[in-house]
Amino acid sequence: MDFGEEKHINTALQVSSFRTALRGFERLVEHVAVQKRDERAGVFAQKEDAVDYDKFYKMVQELFGPEVKSQDVKCFYRKLCNNPDASIDWCEIFGYFSSEEESLINQMDQENLVFLISRKQRVVISGSRRRDVIKCIVKVPHLDLLITASQKGMITVFNSQMKVQTSTNVTDTSWITGCDYLSQLKRIVATTERTIIVWDYKAQGNSQENYFVIKPMDHCLLCVCVVSLPDQLCRDDILLGDDGGFVSKFTVNSEDFGLKQAKSKKRLQNQVLDSKNFKSVKRKLHNDWVMKIRYIPALNCFGSCSLDNVHSLVLESLKRIEDNLPVREFAMPRGANTFCYCMKANVIVTGGKRTVHVTQGFSTLQMVLSLISAVTRVFTQL
């Protein structure tokens, strides 16, 4: 056998081997796609049959060898998980794309990949209850703190190194629905379905378990946020959203907590305060559950979103909660589950059922309200 024939045979073997690898890769992709479709339908595979990213990467390396880069595999796996029915080309596993635009979009997506985190740490919260989940995470940048609230009532404060500073257990029969930081009172506020919890996380010793319970509430509370205004002293305004479609503004003062504690010789746990003794106003802005509420200082307004497909997103000043004047709102099919404002990009993004909307091109609240119906468009399909 001469050199030419030997080279031809080796090439044929390599082609055959690569085709075999491709067939195995297609079966692997189909297996993962079926798994992701089942998971969306609520059917989960057995642990030994499930293919997570680590197993996927290992199997791809066995098929194609070390030539594949982990970064390309991560992008491919994420695309497959996000849309199991999307058209996928095997060459994407090697970082090759059909157009430069697709490659650029892929690189932009990589910035948001959780897989690209070089270091990750599992934080175990001691004292947490079984089958509990984190319901809310709040970052307090100026204090370098991170606050978490679990569904069953575990409120924890972490420092920047993710070390637990303090924690408390809210012994309420209802689930925690949200939390935030009271910048003026220097305390943490949390909401359950029927109460408002105010906790002095800086208290020492046994006093750490002491918190105030404000009740009753007219509706089931679903979300909460604090209005941060620099001109307010010893007072915080809290915005609440509930299952009746109401947005409420609730005002708490230092006298409501500090002076009451000073007059009491014995501090009791779960001190109950009557909600009628607090200044509050509310207005019905949605015809369905209020899923999220946020105050946006840069726009000097608040935003609230709902599953309501007519009054899906409201962007207005706080004064509109106190009167009956028309509010600026935007309607979206199937409503909105959440929204977020990015100051750097100057956009508001809303997330709904299968759709993401982007509102952009504004610098003031008045401009936002005049342009919202004109510039909002469907950005992508989830």
Short mmCIF file of N, CA, C and O in Angstrom, two decimals, residues 14-95:
data_model
loop_
_atom_site.label_atom_id
_atom_site.label_comp_id
_atom_site.label_asym_id
_atom_site.label_seq_id
_atom_site.Cartn_x
_atom_site.Cartn_y
_atom_site.Cartn_z
N GLN A 14 -11.55 8.94 9.19
CA GLN A 14 -11.83 10.14 9.97
C GLN A 14 -13.23 10.68 9.65
O GLN A 14 -13.96 11.09 10.56
N VAL A 15 -13.58 10.67 8.36
CA VAL A 15 -14.91 11.14 7.96
C VAL A 15 -15.98 10.24 8.55
O VAL A 15 -17.01 10.72 9.07
N SER A 16 -15.77 8.93 8.48
CA SER A 16 -16.73 7.99 9.04
C SER A 16 -16.87 8.16 10.55
O SER A 16 -17.98 8.14 11.10
N SER A 17 -15.73 8.36 11.21
CA SER A 17 -15.76 8.57 12.66
C SER A 17 -16.49 9.86 13.03
O SER A 17 -17.25 9.90 13.99
N PHE A 18 -16.28 10.90 12.23
CA PHE A 18 -16.93 12.17 12.51
C PHE A 18 -18.44 12.07 12.27
O PHE A 18 -19.23 12.64 13.04
N ARG A 19 -18.82 11.33 11.22
CA ARG A 19 -20.25 11.14 10.98
C ARG A 19 -20.90 10.37 12.11
O ARG A 19 -22.03 10.67 12.52
N THR A 20 -20.19 9.39 12.63
CA THR A 20 -20.70 8.64 13.78
C THR A 20 -20.86 9.56 14.99
O THR A 20 -21.86 9.48 15.73
N ALA A 21 -19.86 10.43 15.19
CA ALA A 21 -19.94 11.39 16.29
C ALA A 21 -21.12 12.34 16.11
O ALA A 21 -21.82 12.68 17.08
N LEU A 22 -21.37 12.76 14.87
CA LEU A 22 -22.49 13.66 14.60
C LEU A 22 -23.82 12.99 14.91
O LEU A 22 -24.73 13.61 15.48
N ARG A 23 -23.95 11.72 14.53
CA ARG A 23 -25.19 10.99 14.82
C ARG A 23 -25.40 10.88 16.33
O ARG A 23 -26.51 11.03 16.83
N GLY A 24 -24.29 10.60 17.05
CA GLY A 24 -24.39 10.55 18.51
C GLY A 24 -24.74 11.91 19.10
O GLY A 24 -25.52 11.99 20.06
N PHE A 25 -24.20 12.95 18.51
CA PHE A 25 -24.49 14.30 18.99
C PHE A 25 -25.95 14.67 18.73
O PHE A 25 -26.61 15.28 19.60
N GLU A 26 -26.48 14.28 17.57
CA GLU A 26 -27.89 14.55 17.27
C GLU A 26 -28.81 13.83 18.25
O GLU A 26 -29.82 14.39 18.69
N ARG A 27 -28.45 12.59 18.60
CA ARG A 27 -29.26 11.86 19.58
C ARG A 27 -29.20 12.53 20.95
O ARG A 27 -30.20 12.60 21.67
N LEU A 28 -28.01 13.02 21.32
CA LEU A 28 -27.85 13.70 22.59
C LEU A 28 -28.69 14.98 22.64
O LEU A 28 -29.37 15.26 23.64
N VAL A 29 -28.64 15.76 21.55
CA VAL A 29 -29.40 17.00 21.49
C VAL A 29 -30.89 16.71 21.58
O VAL A 29 -31.64 17.39 22.29
N GLU A 30 -31.36 15.69 20.87
CA GLU A 30 -32.77 15.34 20.90
C GLU A 30 -33.19 14.88 22.30
O GLU A 30 -34.29 15.22 22.77
N HIS A 31 -32.30 14.14 22.97
CA HIS A 31 -32.60 13.69 24.34
C HIS A 31 -32.77 14.89 25.27
O HIS A 31 -33.71 14.94 26.08
N VAL A 32 -31.86 15.86 25.17
CA VAL A 32 -31.94 17.05 26.03
C VAL A 32 -33.18 17.88 25.68
O VAL A 32 -33.87 18.39 26.56
N ALA A 33 -33.48 18.01 24.39
CA ALA A 33 -34.66 18.77 23.96
C ALA A 33 -35.94 18.15 24.51
O ALA A 33 -36.82 18.86 25.01
N VAL A 34 -36.05 16.84 24.42
CA VAL A 34 -37.22 16.14 24.97
C VAL A 34 -37.30 16.36 26.48
O VAL A 34 -38.38 16.59 27.04
N GLN A 35 -36.15 16.29 27.15
CA GLN A 35 -36.11 16.48 28.60
C GLN A 35 -36.60 17.88 28.97
O GLN A 35 -37.40 18.04 29.91
N LYS A 36 -36.16 18.90 28.22
CA LYS A 36 -36.56 20.27 28.52
C LYS A 36 -38.04 20.50 28.21
O LYS A 36 -38.72 21.23 28.93
N ARG A 37 -38.56 19.86 27.15
CA ARG A 37 -39.99 19.99 26.86
C ARG A 37 -40.81 19.36 27.97
O ARG A 37 -41.84 19.91 28.40
N ASP A 38 -40.37 18.20 28.45
CA ASP A 38 -41.08 17.53 29.55
C ASP A 38 -41.05 18.36 30.82
O ASP A 38 -42.05 18.44 31.56
N GLU A 39 -39.89 18.99 31.11
CA GLU A 39 -39.78 19.81 32.31
C GLU A 39 -40.73 20.99 32.26
O GLU A 39 -41.33 21.38 33.27
N ARG A 40 -40.90 21.58 31.07
CA ARG A 40 -41.84 22.69 30.94
C ARG A 40 -43.27 22.23 31.13
O ARG A 40 -44.14 23.01 31.55
N ALA A 41 -43.52 20.97 30.82
CA ALA A 41 -44.86 20.41 31.02
C ALA A 41 -45.04 19.87 32.43
O ALA A 41 -46.11 19.36 32.75
N GLY A 42 -44.01 19.98 33.25
CA GLY A 42 -44.11 19.52 34.64
C GLY A 42 -43.70 18.09 34.87
O GLY A 42 -43.91 17.55 35.95
N VAL A 43 -43.10 17.47 33.86
CA VAL A 43 -42.65 16.07 33.99
C VAL A 43 -41.12 16.07 34.07
O VAL A 43 -40.45 16.55 33.15
N PHE A 44 -40.59 15.56 35.16
CA PHE A 44 -39.15 15.57 35.38
C PHE A 44 -38.58 14.16 35.29
O PHE A 44 -39.17 13.21 35.82
N ALA A 45 -37.43 14.04 34.63
CA ALA A 45 -36.79 12.75 34.44
C ALA A 45 -36.13 12.27 35.72
O ALA A 45 -35.86 13.05 36.64
N GLN A 46 -35.87 10.96 35.80
CA GLN A 46 -35.13 10.42 36.93
C GLN A 46 -33.74 11.04 36.97
O GLN A 46 -33.18 11.41 35.95
N LYS A 47 -33.19 11.14 38.16
CA LYS A 47 -31.91 11.81 38.33
C LYS A 47 -30.82 11.17 37.48
O LYS A 47 -29.99 11.86 36.88
N GLU A 48 -30.82 9.84 37.40
CA GLU A 48 -29.77 9.17 36.63
C GLU A 48 -29.95 9.35 35.12
O GLU A 48 -29.00 9.24 34.36
N ASP A 49 -31.19 9.66 34.68
CA ASP A 49 -31.44 9.85 33.25
C ASP A 49 -31.33 11.30 32.82
O ASP A 49 -31.19 11.58 31.62
N ALA A 50 -31.41 12.22 33.77
CA ALA A 50 -31.38 13.65 33.43
C ALA A 50 -29.98 14.06 32.97
O ALA A 50 -28.97 13.59 33.49
N VAL A 51 -29.95 14.94 31.98
CA VAL A 51 -28.68 15.44 31.44
C VAL A 51 -28.56 16.91 31.82
O VAL A 51 -29.24 17.77 31.24
N ASP A 52 -27.71 17.21 32.80
CA ASP A 52 -27.45 18.60 33.15
C ASP A 52 -26.26 19.09 32.32
O ASP A 52 -25.75 18.38 31.45
N TYR A 53 -25.81 20.32 32.60
CA TYR A 53 -24.73 20.87 31.78
C TYR A 53 -23.43 20.08 31.90
O TYR A 53 -22.76 19.81 30.90
N ASP A 54 -23.07 19.71 33.12
CA ASP A 54 -21.81 18.99 33.32
C ASP A 54 -21.79 17.68 32.53
O ASP A 54 -20.79 17.33 31.89
N LYS A 55 -22.91 16.95 32.59
CA LYS A 55 -22.99 15.69 31.86
C LYS A 55 -22.98 15.94 30.35
O LYS A 55 -22.36 15.19 29.59
N PHE A 56 -23.68 17.01 29.94
CA PHE A 56 -23.73 17.35 28.51
C PHE A 56 -22.32 17.66 27.99
O PHE A 56 -21.92 17.17 26.93
N TYR A 57 -21.58 18.46 28.73
CA TYR A 57 -20.23 18.84 28.31
C TYR A 57 -19.31 17.62 28.24
O TYR A 57 -18.52 17.47 27.30
N LYS A 58 -19.45 16.72 29.21
CA LYS A 58 -18.61 15.52 29.22
C LYS A 58 -18.90 14.64 28.02
O LYS A 58 -17.98 14.11 27.37
N MET A 59 -20.19 14.50 27.67
CA MET A 59 -20.57 13.65 26.55
C MET A 59 -20.14 14.27 25.21
O MET A 59 -19.74 13.56 24.28
N VAL A 60 -20.20 15.60 25.12
CA VAL A 60 -19.75 16.27 23.90
C VAL A 60 -18.25 16.09 23.72
O VAL A 60 -17.76 15.85 22.61
N GLN A 61 -17.51 16.18 24.80
CA GLN A 61 -16.06 15.96 24.72
C GLN A 61 -15.73 14.53 24.30
O GLN A 61 -14.78 14.30 23.56
N GLU A 62 -16.51 13.57 24.78
CA GLU A 62 -16.28 12.18 24.38
C GLU A 62 -16.55 11.99 22.90
O GLU A 62 -15.90 11.16 22.25
N LEU A 63 -17.49 12.75 22.35
CA LEU A 63 -17.82 12.63 20.93
C LEU A 63 -16.81 13.33 20.03
O LEU A 63 -16.38 12.78 19.01
N PHE A 64 -16.42 14.56 20.40
CA PHE A 64 -15.60 15.38 19.51
C PHE A 64 -14.19 15.63 20.01
O PHE A 64 -13.39 16.26 19.32
N GLY A 65 -13.88 15.19 21.21
CA GLY A 65 -12.54 15.39 21.73
C GLY A 65 -12.35 16.76 22.36
O GLY A 65 -13.30 17.55 22.50
N PRO A 66 -11.12 17.09 22.71
CA PRO A 66 -10.84 18.35 23.42
C PRO A 66 -10.89 19.59 22.54
O PRO A 66 -10.65 20.69 23.03
N GLU A 67 -11.21 19.42 21.24
CA GLU A 67 -11.24 20.59 20.36
C GLU A 67 -12.38 21.54 20.70
O GLU A 67 -12.31 22.73 20.42
N VAL A 68 -13.45 21.00 21.27
CA VAL A 68 -14.58 21.87 21.62
C VAL A 68 -14.23 22.70 22.84
O VAL A 68 -13.61 22.21 23.78
N LYS A 69 -14.61 23.97 22.80
CA LYS A 69 -14.33 24.87 23.91
C LYS A 69 -15.54 24.93 24.85
O LYS A 69 -16.69 24.93 24.39
N SER A 70 -15.23 24.98 26.13
CA SER A 70 -16.31 24.98 27.12
C SER A 70 -17.26 26.16 26.93
O SER A 70 -18.47 26.05 27.12
N GLN A 71 -16.71 27.30 26.50
CA GLN A 71 -17.53 28.48 26.32
C GLN A 71 -18.56 28.27 25.21
O GLN A 71 -19.72 28.67 25.33
N ASP A 72 -18.16 27.63 24.11
CA ASP A 72 -19.10 27.36 23.02
C ASP A 72 -20.15 26.33 23.43
O ASP A 72 -21.32 26.44 23.06
N VAL A 73 -19.73 25.34 24.19
CA VAL A 73 -20.68 24.32 24.66
C VAL A 73 -21.72 24.95 25.59
O VAL A 73 -22.90 24.62 25.54
N LYS A 74 -21.26 25.87 26.44
CA LYS A 74 -22.18 26.54 27.36
C LYS A 74 -23.22 27.34 26.61
O LYS A 74 -24.41 27.31 26.95
N CYS A 75 -22.79 28.06 25.58
CA CYS A 75 -23.73 28.84 24.77
C CYS A 75 -24.73 27.93 24.07
O CYS A 75 -25.93 28.22 24.01
N PHE A 76 -24.24 26.83 23.55
CA PHE A 76 -25.10 25.87 22.85
C PHE A 76 -26.13 25.28 23.81
O PHE A 76 -27.31 25.18 23.50
N TYR A 77 -25.67 24.90 25.00
CA TYR A 77 -26.56 24.28 25.99
C TYR A 77 -27.63 25.26 26.46
O TYR A 77 -28.79 24.90 26.61
N ARG A 78 -27.23 26.51 26.64
CA ARG A 78 -28.20 27.51 27.08
C ARG A 78 -29.25 27.75 26.01
O ARG A 78 -30.45 27.87 26.30
N LYS A 79 -28.83 27.82 24.76
CA LYS A 79 -29.77 28.01 23.66
C LYS A 79 -30.75 26.85 23.61
O LYS A 79 -31.96 27.04 23.41
N LEU A 80 -30.25 25.64 23.80
CA LEU A 80 -31.10 24.45 23.76
C LEU A 80 -32.10 24.45 24.91
O LEU A 80 -33.26 24.06 24.74
N CYS A 81 -31.66 24.90 26.10
CA CYS A 81 -32.55 24.93 27.26
C CYS A 81 -33.63 26.00 27.11
O CYS A 81 -34.78 25.79 27.49
N ASN A 82 -33.25 27.16 26.57
CA ASN A 82 -34.21 28.25 26.42
C ASN A 82 -35.27 27.96 25.38
O ASN A 82 -36.43 28.35 25.54
N ASN A 83 -34.89 27.27 24.31
CA ASN A 83 -35.86 26.95 23.26
C ASN A 83 -35.52 25.60 22.65
O ASN A 83 -34.76 25.51 21.69
N PRO A 84 -36.09 24.52 23.20
CA PRO A 84 -35.79 23.18 22.70
C PRO A 84 -36.21 22.97 21.25
O PRO A 84 -35.72 22.05 20.59
N ASP A 85 -37.11 23.83 20.74
CA ASP A 85 -37.60 23.66 19.37
C ASP A 85 -36.85 24.53 18.36
O ASP A 85 -37.18 24.52 17.17
N ALA A 86 -35.85 25.29 18.82
CA ALA A 86 -35.11 26.17 17.90
C ALA A 86 -34.24 25.34 16.96
O ALA A 86 -33.80 24.24 17.30
N SER A 87 -34.03 25.89 15.74
CA SER A 87 -33.16 25.20 14.79
C SER A 87 -31.72 25.33 15.27
O SER A 87 -31.25 26.41 15.58
N ILE A 88 -31.03 24.20 15.32
CA ILE A 88 -29.67 24.16 15.85
C ILE A 88 -28.75 23.48 14.85
O ILE A 88 -29.07 22.41 14.34
N ASP A 89 -27.63 24.10 14.57
CA ASP A 89 -26.64 23.55 13.66
C ASP A 89 -25.49 22.99 14.48
O ASP A 89 -25.02 23.62 15.43
N TRP A 90 -25.02 21.81 14.11
CA TRP A 90 -23.98 21.16 14.90
C TRP A 90 -22.70 22.00 14.95
O TRP A 90 -21.94 21.92 15.92
N CYS A 91 -22.46 22.83 13.92
CA CYS A 91 -21.22 23.61 13.90
C CYS A 91 -21.18 24.66 15.00
O CYS A 91 -20.11 25.19 15.34
N GLU A 92 -22.36 24.97 15.59
CA GLU A 92 -22.38 25.95 16.69
C GLU A 92 -21.61 25.43 17.90
O GLU A 92 -21.14 26.23 18.71
N ILE A 93 -21.50 24.12 18.01
CA ILE A 93 -20.77 23.56 19.15
C ILE A 93 -19.28 23.88 19.06
O ILE A 93 -18.56 23.83 20.06
N PHE A 94 -18.83 24.25 17.86
CA PHE A 94 -17.43 24.64 17.67
C PHE A 94 -17.26 26.15 17.57
O PHE A 94 -16.17 26.63 17.29
N GLY A 95 -18.34 26.90 17.79
CA GLY A 95 -18.25 28.35 17.77
C GLY A 95 -18.40 28.96 16.40
O GLY A 95 -18.05 30.14 16.21
#
